[in-house]
Short mmCIF file of N, CA and C in Angstrom, two decimals:
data_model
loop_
_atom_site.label_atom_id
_atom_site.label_comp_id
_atom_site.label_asym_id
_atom_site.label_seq_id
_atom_site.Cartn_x
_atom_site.Cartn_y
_atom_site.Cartn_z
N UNK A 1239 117.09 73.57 133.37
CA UNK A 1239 115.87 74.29 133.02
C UNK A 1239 114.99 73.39 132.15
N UNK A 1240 113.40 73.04 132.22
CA UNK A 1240 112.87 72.44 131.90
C UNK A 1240 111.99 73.48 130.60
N UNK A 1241 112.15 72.86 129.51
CA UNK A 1241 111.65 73.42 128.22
C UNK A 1241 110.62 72.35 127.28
N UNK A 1242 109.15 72.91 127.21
CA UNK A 1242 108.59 71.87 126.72
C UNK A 1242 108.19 72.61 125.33
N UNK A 1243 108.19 72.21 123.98
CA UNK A 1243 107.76 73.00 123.44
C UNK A 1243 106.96 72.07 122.30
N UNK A 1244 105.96 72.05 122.27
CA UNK A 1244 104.66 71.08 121.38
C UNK A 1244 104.42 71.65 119.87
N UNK A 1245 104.41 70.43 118.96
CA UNK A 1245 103.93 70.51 117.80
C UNK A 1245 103.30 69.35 117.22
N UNK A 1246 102.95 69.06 116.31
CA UNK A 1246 101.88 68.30 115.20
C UNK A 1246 100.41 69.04 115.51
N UNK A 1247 99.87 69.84 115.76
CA UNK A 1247 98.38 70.09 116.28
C UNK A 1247 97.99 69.99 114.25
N UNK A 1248 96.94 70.38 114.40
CA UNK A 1248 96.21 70.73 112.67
C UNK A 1248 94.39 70.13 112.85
N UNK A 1249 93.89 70.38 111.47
CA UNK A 1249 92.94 70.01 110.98
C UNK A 1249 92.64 68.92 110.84
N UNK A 1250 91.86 67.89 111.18
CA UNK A 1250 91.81 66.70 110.28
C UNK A 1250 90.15 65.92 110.63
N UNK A 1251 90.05 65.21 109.86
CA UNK A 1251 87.96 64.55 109.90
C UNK A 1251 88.21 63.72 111.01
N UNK A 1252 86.77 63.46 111.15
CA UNK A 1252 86.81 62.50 112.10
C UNK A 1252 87.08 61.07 111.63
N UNK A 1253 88.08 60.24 112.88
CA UNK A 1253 88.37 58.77 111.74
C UNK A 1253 90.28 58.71 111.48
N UNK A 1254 90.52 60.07 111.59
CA UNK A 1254 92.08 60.08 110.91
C UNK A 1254 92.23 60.29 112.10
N UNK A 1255 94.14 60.32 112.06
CA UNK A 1255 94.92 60.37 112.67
C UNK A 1255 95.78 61.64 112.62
N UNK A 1256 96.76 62.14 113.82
CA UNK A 1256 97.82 62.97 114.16
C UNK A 1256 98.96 62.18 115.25
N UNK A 1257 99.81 63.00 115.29
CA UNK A 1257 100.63 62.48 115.99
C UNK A 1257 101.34 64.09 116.51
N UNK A 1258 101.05 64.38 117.66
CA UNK A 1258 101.72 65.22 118.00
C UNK A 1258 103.35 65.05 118.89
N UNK A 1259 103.94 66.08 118.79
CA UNK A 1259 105.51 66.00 119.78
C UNK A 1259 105.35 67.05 120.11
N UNK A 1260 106.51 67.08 121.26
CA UNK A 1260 106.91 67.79 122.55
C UNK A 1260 108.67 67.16 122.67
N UNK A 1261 108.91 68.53 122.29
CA UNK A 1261 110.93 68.50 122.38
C UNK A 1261 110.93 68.84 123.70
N UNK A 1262 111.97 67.98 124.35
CA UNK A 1262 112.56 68.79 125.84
C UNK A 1262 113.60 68.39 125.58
N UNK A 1263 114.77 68.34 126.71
CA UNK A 1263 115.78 68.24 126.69
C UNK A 1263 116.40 66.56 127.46
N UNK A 1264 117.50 66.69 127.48
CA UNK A 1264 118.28 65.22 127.96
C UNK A 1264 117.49 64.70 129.10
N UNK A 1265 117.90 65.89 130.18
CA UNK A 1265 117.49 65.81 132.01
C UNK A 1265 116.16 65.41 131.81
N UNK A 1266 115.47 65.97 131.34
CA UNK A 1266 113.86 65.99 131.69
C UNK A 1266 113.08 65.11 131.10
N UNK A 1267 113.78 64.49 130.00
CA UNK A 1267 113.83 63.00 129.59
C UNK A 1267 113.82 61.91 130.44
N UNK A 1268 114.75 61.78 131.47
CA UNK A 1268 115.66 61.03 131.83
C UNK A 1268 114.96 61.01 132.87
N UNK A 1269 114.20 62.16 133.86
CA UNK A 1269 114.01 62.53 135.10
C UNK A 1269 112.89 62.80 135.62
N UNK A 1270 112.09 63.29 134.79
CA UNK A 1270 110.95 63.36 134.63
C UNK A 1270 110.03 62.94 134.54
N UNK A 1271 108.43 62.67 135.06
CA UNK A 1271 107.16 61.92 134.88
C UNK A 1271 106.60 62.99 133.27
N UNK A 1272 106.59 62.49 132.01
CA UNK A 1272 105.97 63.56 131.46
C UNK A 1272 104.66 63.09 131.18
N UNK A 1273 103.80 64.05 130.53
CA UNK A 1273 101.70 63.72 130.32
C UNK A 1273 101.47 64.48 129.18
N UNK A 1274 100.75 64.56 128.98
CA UNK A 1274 99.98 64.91 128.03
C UNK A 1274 98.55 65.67 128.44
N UNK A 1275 97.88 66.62 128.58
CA UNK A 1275 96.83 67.01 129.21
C UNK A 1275 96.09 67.45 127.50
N UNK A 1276 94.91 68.12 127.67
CA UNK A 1276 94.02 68.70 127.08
C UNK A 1276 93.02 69.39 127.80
N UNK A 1277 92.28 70.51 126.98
CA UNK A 1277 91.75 71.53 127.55
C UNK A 1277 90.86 72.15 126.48
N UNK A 1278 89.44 72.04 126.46
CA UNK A 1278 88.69 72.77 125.87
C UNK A 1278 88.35 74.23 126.25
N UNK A 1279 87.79 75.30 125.10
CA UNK A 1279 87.68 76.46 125.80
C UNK A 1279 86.31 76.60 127.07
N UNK A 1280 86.51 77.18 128.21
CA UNK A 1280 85.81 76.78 129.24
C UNK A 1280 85.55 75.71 129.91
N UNK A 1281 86.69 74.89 129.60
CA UNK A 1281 86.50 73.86 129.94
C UNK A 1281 87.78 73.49 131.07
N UNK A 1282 87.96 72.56 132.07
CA UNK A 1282 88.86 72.20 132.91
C UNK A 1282 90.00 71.17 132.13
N UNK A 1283 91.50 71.44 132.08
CA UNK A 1283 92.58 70.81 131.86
C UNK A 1283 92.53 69.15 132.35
N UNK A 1284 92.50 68.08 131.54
CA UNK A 1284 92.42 66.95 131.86
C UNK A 1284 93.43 66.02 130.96
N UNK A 1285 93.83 65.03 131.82
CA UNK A 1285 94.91 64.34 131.59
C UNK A 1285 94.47 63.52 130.43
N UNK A 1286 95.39 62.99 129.55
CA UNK A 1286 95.26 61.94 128.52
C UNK A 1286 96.00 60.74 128.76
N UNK A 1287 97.30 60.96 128.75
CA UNK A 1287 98.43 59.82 128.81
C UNK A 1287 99.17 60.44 129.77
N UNK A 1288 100.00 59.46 130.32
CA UNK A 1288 101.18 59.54 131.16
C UNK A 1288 102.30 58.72 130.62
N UNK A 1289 103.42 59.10 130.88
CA UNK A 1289 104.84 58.19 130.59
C UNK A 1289 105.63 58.65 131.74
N UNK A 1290 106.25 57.44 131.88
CA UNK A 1290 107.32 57.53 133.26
C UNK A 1290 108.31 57.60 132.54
N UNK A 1291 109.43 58.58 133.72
CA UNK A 1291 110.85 58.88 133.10
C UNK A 1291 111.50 57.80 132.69
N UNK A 1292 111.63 56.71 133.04
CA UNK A 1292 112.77 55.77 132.40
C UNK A 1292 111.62 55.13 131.18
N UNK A 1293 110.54 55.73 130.69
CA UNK A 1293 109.86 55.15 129.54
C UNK A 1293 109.65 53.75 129.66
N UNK A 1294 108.93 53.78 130.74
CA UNK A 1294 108.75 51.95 130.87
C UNK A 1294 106.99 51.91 131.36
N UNK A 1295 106.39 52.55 131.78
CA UNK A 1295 105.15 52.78 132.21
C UNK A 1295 104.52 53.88 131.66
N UNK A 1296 102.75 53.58 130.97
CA UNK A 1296 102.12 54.22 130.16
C UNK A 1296 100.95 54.07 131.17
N UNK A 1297 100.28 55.05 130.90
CA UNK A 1297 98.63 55.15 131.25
C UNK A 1297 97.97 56.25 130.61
N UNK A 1298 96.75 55.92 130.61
CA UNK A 1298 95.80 56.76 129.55
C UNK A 1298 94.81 56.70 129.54
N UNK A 1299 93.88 58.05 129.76
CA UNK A 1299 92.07 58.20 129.97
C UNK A 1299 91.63 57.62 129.43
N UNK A 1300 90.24 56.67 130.42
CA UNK A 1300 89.59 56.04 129.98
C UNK A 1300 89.04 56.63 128.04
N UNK A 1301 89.06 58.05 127.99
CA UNK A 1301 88.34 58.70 126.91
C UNK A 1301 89.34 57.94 125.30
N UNK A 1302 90.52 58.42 125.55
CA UNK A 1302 91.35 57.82 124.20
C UNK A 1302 92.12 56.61 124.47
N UNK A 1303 91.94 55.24 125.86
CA UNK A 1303 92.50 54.16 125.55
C UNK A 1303 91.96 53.66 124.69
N UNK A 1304 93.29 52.71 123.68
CA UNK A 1304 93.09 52.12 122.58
C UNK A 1304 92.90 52.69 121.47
N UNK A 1305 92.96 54.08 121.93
CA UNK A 1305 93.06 55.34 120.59
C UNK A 1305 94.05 55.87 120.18
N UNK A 1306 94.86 56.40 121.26
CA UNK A 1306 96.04 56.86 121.28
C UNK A 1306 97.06 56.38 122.01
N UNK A 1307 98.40 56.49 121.84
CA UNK A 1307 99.69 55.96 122.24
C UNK A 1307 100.66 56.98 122.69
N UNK A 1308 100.88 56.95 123.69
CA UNK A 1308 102.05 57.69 124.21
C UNK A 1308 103.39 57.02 124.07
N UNK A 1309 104.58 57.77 123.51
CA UNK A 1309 105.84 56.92 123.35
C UNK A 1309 106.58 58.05 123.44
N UNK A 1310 107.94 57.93 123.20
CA UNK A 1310 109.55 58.41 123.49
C UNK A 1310 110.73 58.06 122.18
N UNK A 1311 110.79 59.22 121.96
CA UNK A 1311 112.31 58.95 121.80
C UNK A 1311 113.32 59.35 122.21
N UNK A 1312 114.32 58.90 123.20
CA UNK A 1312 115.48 59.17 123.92
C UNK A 1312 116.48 60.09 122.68
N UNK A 1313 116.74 59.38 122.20
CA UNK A 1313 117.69 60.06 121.14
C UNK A 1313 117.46 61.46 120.72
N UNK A 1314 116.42 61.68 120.66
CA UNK A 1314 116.00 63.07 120.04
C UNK A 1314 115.19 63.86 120.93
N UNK A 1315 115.42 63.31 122.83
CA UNK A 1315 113.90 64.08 123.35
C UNK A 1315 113.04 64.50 123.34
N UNK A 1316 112.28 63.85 122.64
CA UNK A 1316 111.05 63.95 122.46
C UNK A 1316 109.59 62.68 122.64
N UNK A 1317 108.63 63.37 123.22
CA UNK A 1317 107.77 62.91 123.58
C UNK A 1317 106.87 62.98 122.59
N UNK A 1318 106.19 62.11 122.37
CA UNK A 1318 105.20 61.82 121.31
C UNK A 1318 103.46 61.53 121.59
N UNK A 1319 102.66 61.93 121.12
CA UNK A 1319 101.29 61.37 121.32
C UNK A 1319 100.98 60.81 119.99
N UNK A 1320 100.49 59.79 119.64
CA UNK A 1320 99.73 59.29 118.46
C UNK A 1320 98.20 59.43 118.64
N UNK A 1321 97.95 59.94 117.74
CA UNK A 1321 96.16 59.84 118.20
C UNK A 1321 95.29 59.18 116.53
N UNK A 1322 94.91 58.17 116.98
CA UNK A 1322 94.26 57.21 115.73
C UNK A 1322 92.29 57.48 116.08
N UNK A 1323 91.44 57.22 115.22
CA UNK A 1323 90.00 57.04 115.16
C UNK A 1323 89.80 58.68 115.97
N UNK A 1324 90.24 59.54 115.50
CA UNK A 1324 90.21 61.05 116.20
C UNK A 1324 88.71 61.39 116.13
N UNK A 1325 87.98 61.99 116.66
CA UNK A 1325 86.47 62.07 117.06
C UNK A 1325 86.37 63.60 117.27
N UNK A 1326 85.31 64.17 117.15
CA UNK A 1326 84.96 65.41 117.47
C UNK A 1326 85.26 66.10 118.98
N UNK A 1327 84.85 65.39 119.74
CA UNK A 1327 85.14 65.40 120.98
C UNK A 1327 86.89 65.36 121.38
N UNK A 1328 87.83 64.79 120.46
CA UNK A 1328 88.74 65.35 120.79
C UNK A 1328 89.51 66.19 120.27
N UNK A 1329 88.67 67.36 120.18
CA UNK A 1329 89.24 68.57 119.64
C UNK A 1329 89.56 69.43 121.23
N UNK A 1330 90.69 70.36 120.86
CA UNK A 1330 91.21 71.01 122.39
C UNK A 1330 92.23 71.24 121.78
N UNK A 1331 92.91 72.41 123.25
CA UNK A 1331 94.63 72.21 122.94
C UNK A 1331 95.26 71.42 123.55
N UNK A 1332 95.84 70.63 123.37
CA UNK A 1332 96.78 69.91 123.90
C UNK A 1332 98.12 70.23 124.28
N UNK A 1333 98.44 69.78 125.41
CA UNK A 1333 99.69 70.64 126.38
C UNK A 1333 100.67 69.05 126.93
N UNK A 1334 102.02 69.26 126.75
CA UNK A 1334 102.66 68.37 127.21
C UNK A 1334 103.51 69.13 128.21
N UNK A 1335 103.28 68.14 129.65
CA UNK A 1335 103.72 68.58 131.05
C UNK A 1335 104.87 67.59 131.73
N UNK A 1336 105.60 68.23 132.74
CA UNK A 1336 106.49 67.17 133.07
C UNK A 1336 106.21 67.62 134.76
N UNK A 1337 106.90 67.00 135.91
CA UNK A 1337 106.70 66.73 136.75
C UNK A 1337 107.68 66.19 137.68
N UNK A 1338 108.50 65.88 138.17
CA UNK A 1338 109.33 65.35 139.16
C UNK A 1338 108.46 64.84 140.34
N UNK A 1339 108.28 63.23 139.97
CA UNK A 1339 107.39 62.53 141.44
C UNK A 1339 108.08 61.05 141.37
N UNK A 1340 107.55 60.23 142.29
CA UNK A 1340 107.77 59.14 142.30
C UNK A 1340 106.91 58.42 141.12
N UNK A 1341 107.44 57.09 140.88
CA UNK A 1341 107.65 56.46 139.85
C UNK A 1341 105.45 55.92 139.98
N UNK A 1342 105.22 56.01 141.18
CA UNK A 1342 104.03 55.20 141.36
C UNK A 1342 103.42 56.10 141.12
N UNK A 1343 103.60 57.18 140.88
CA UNK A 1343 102.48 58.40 140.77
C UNK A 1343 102.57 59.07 139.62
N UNK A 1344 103.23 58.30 138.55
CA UNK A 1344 103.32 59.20 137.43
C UNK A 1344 102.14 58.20 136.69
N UNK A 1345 101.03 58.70 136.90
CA UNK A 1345 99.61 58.08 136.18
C UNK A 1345 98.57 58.32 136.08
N UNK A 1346 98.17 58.45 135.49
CA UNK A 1346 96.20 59.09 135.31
C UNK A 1346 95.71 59.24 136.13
N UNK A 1347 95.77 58.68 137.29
CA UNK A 1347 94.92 58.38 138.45
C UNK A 1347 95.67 59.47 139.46
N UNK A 1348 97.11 60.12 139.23
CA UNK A 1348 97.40 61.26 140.26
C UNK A 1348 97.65 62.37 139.44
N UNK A 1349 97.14 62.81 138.39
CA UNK A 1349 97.56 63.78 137.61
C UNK A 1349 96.43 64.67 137.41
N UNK A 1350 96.50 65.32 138.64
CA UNK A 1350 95.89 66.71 138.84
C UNK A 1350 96.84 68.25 137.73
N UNK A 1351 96.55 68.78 137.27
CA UNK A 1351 97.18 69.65 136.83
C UNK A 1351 98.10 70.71 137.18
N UNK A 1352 97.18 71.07 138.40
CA UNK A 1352 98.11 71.76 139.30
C UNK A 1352 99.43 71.23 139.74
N UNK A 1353 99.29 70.20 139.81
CA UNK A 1353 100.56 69.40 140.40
C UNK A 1353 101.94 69.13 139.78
N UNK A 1354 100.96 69.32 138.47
CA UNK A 1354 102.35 69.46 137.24
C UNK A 1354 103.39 70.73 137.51
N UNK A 1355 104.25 70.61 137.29
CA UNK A 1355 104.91 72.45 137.59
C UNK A 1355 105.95 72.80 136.15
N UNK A 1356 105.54 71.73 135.16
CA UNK A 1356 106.29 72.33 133.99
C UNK A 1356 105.48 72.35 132.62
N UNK A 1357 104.95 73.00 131.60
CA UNK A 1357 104.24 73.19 130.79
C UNK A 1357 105.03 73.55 129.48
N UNK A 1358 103.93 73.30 128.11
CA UNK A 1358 104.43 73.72 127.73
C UNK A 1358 103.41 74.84 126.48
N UNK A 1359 103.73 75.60 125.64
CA UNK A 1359 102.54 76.36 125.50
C UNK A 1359 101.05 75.66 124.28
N UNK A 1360 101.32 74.61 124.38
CA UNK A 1360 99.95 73.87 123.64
C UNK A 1360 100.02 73.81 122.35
N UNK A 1361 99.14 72.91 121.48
CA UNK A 1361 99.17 73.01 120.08
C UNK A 1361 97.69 72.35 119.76
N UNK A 1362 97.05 73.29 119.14
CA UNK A 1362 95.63 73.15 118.76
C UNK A 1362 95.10 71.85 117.97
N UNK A 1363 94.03 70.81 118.29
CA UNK A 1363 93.70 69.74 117.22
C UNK A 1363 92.21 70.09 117.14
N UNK A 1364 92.17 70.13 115.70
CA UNK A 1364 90.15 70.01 115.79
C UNK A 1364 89.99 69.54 114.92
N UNK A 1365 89.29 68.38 115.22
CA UNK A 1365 88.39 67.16 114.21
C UNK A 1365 86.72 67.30 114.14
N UNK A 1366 87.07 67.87 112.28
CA UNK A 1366 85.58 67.58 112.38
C UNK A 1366 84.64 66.68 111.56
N UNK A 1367 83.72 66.79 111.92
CA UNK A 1367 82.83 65.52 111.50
C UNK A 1367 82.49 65.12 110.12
#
């Protein structure tokens, strides 16, 4: 059973940093394409980062490359986002998703939302100016 469950969201200016996580478990670690999405209100769910299951391949929207970092820790399953120079614009909830695909498709460029089939229930960031 795939369990995603997200935290670090909060307050913070524009300029600072957060670092959010997402606990899952061993399997879905191990097996899994996981992402990172975001979602303003009325707004359409869009990808941020990607990490491939064996944690060897990263990708990330043109919007926060060089802003933010997607990483892993095996030991403790958990998935991580770092988010540095945080901007108004990336305020949303943020949702960490996992996926079962091939290794070439776990990346920004195929990460439609729908396609994801595991979620988890989000954690709020708003930076303001």
């Amino acid at each position: 059973q795939v369990q995603l469950v997200e935290s670090g969201g909060g307050s913070v200016q524009a300029g600072g940093s957060l670092q959010l996580s997402c606990t899952t478990n061993q399997y879905t670690m191990r097996n899994y394409c996981m992402a990172w999405f975001r979602q303003v209100p009325g707004g359409e769910r869009e990808v941020v980062a990607t990490l491939s299951s064996g944690g060897s391949r990263t990708s990330y929207a043109k919007s926060v490359d060089s802003r933010f970092t997607v990483s892993r820790d095996p030991a403790k399953n958990v998935l991580y986002l770092q988010m540095n120079s945080l901007k108004p614009e990336d305020s949303a909830m943020y949702y960490c998703a996992a996926d079962l695909r091939p290794l070439h498709r776990c990346n920004v460029d195929y990460a439609a939302p729908e396609d994801y089939e595991h979620w988890g229930q989000g954690t709020q960031v708003t930076v303001s100016s």
